[in-house]
PDB file of C-alpha atoms in Angstrom:
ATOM      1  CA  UNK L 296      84.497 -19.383  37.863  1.00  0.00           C
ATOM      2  CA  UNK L 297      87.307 -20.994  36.330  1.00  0.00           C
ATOM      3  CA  UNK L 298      86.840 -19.356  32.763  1.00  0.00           C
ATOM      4  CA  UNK L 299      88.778 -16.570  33.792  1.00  0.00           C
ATOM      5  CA  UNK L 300      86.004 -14.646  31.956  1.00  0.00           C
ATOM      6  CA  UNK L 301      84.521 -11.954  33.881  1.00  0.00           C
ATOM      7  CA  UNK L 302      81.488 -11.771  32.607  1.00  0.00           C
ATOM      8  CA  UNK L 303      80.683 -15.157  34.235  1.00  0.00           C
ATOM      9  CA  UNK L 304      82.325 -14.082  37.881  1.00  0.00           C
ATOM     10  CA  UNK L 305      79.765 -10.976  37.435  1.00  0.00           C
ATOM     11  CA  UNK L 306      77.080 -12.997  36.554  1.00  0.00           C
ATOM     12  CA  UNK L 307      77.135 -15.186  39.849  1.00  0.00           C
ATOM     13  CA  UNK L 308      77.755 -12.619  42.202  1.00  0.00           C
ATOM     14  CA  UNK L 309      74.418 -11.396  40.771  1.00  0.00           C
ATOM     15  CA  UNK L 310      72.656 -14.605  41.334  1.00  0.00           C
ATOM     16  CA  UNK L 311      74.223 -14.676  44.632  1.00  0.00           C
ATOM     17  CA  UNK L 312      72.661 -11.905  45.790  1.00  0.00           C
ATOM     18  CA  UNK L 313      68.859 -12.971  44.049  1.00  0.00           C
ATOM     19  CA  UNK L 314      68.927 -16.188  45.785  1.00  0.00           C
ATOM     20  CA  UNK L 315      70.082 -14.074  49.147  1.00  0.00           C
ATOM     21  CA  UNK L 316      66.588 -11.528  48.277  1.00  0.00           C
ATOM     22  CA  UNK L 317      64.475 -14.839  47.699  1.00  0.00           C
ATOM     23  CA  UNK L 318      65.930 -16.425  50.940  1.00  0.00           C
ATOM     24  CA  UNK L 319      64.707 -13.425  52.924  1.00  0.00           C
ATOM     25  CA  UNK L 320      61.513 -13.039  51.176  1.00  0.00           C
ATOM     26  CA  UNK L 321      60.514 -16.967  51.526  1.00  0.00           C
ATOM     27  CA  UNK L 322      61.773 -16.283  55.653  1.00  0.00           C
ATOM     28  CA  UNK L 323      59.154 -13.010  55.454  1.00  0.00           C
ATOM     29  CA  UNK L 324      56.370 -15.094  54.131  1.00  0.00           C
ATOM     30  CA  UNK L 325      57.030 -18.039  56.637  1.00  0.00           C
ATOM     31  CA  UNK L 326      56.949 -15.433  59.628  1.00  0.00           C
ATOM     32  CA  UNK L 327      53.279 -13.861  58.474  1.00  0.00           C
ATOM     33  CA  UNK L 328      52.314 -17.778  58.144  1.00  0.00           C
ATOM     34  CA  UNK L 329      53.356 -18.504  61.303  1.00  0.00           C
ATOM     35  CA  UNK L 330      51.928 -15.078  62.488  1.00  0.00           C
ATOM     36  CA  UNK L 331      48.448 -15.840  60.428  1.00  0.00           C
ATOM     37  CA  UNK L 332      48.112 -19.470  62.272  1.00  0.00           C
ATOM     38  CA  UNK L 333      48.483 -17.996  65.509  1.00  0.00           C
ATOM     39  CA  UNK L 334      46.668 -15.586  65.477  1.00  0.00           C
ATOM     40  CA  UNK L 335      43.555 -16.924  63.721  1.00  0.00           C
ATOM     41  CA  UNK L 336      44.324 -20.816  63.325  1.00  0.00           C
ATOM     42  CA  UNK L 337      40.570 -21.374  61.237  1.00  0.00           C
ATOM     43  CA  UNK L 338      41.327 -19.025  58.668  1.00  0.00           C
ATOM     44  CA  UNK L 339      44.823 -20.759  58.310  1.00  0.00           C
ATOM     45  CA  UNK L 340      42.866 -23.835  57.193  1.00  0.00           C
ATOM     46  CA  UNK L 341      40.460 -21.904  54.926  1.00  0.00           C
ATOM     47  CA  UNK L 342      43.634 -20.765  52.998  1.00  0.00           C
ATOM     48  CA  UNK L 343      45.767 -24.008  52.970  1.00  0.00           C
ATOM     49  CA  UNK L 344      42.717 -25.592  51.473  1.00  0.00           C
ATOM     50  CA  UNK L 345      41.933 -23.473  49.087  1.00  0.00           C
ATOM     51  CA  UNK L 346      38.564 -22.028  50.232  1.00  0.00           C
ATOM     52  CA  UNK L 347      40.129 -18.325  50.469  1.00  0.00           C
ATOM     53  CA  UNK L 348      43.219 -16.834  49.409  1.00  0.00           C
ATOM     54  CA  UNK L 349      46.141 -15.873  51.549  1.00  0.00           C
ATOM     55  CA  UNK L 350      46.271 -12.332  53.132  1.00  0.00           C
ATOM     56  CA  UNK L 351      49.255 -12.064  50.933  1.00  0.00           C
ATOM     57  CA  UNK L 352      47.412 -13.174  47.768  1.00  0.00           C
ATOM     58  CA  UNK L 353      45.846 -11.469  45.353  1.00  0.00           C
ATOM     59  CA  UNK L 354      41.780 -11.119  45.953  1.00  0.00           C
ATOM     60  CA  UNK L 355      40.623 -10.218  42.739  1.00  0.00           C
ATOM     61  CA  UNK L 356      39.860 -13.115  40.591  1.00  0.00           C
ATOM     62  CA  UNK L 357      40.663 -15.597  43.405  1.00  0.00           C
ATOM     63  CA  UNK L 358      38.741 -18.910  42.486  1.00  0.00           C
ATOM     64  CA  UNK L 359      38.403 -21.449  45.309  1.00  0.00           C
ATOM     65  CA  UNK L 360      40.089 -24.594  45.043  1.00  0.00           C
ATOM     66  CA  UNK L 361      38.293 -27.329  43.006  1.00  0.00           C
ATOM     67  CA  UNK L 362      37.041 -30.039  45.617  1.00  0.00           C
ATOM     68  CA  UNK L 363      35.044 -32.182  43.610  1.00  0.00           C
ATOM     69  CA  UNK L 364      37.308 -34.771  42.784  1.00  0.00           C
ATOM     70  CA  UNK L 365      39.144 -35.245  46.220  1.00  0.00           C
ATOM     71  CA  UNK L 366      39.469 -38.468  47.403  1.00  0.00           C
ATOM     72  CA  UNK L 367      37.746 -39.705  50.774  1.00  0.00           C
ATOM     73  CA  UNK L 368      40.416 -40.994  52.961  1.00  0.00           C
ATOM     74  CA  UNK L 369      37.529 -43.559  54.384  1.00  0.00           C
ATOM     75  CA  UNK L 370      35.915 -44.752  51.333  1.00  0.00           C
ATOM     76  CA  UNK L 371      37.995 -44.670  48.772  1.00  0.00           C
ATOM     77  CA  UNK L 372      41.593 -44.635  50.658  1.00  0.00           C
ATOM     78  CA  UNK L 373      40.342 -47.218  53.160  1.00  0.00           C
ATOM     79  CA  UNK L 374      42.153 -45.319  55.981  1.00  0.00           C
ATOM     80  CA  UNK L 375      40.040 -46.416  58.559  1.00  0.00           C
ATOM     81  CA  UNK L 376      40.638 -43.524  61.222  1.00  0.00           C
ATOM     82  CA  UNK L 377      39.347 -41.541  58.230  1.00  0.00           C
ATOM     83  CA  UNK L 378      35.792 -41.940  58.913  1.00  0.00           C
ATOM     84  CA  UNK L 379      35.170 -38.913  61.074  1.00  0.00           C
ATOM     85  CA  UNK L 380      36.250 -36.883  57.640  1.00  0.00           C
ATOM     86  CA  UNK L 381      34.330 -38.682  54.882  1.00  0.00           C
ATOM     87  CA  UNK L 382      33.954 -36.439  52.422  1.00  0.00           C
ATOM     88  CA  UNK L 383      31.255 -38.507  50.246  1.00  0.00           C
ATOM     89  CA  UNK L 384      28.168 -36.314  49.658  1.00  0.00           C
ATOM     90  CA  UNK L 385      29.499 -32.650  49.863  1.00  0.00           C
ATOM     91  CA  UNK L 386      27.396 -30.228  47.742  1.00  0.00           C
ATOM     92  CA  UNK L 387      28.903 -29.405  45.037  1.00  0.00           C
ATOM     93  CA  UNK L 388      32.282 -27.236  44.597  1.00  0.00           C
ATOM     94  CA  UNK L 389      32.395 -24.019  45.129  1.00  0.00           C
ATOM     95  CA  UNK L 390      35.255 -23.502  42.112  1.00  0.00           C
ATOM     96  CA  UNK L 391      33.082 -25.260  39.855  1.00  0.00           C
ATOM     97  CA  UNK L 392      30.245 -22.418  40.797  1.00  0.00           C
ATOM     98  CA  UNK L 393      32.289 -20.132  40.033  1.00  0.00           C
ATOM     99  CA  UNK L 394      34.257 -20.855  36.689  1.00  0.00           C
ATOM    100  CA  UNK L 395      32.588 -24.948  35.746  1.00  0.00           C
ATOM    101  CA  UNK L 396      34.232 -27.827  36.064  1.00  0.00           C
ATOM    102  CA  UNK L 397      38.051 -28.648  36.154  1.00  0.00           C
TER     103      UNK L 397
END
């Protein structure tokens, strides 16, 4: 810092060192990601969707991600390699089961 003021040198060395801790905890979580879609590659999709939480996650209280208004890349994105995925006519969401609608 240029202030000469040392509260302000102390104060960056301290962020230094938080963004440092968040760097290694963000490389952590990106190794047990990796680890998680290796090991069981289904359940990797169940959690990057939303239907279950991460191992990481909290459990209690987890609520699904809502589903109902997702877009069908067929129908209403016109993505024509998108047919094999329609996702017109899915029962409704489990989220909205579990706490009502968004």
């Amino acid at each position: 810092m240029r202030t000469g003021d040392a509260r302000f040198s102390g104060l960056a060395d301290q962020l230094k060192g938080v963004v440092a801790a968040a760097r290694d905890l963000e490389g952590e979580a990106q190794e047990r990601m990796h680890e998680l879609h290796s090991a069981d590659p289904e359940r990797f999709v169940r959690c990057r969707e939303g239907e279950e939480p991460w191992p990481d996650e909290l459990q209690a209280g987890f609520v699904p991600r809502h589903t109902c208004r997702d877009e069908c890349l067929y129908h209403d994105r016109g993505v024509l390699d998108g047919i094999l995925q329609c996702t017109c006519g899915r029962p409704p969401c489990r989220a909205c089961a579990i706490v009502g609608a968004p």
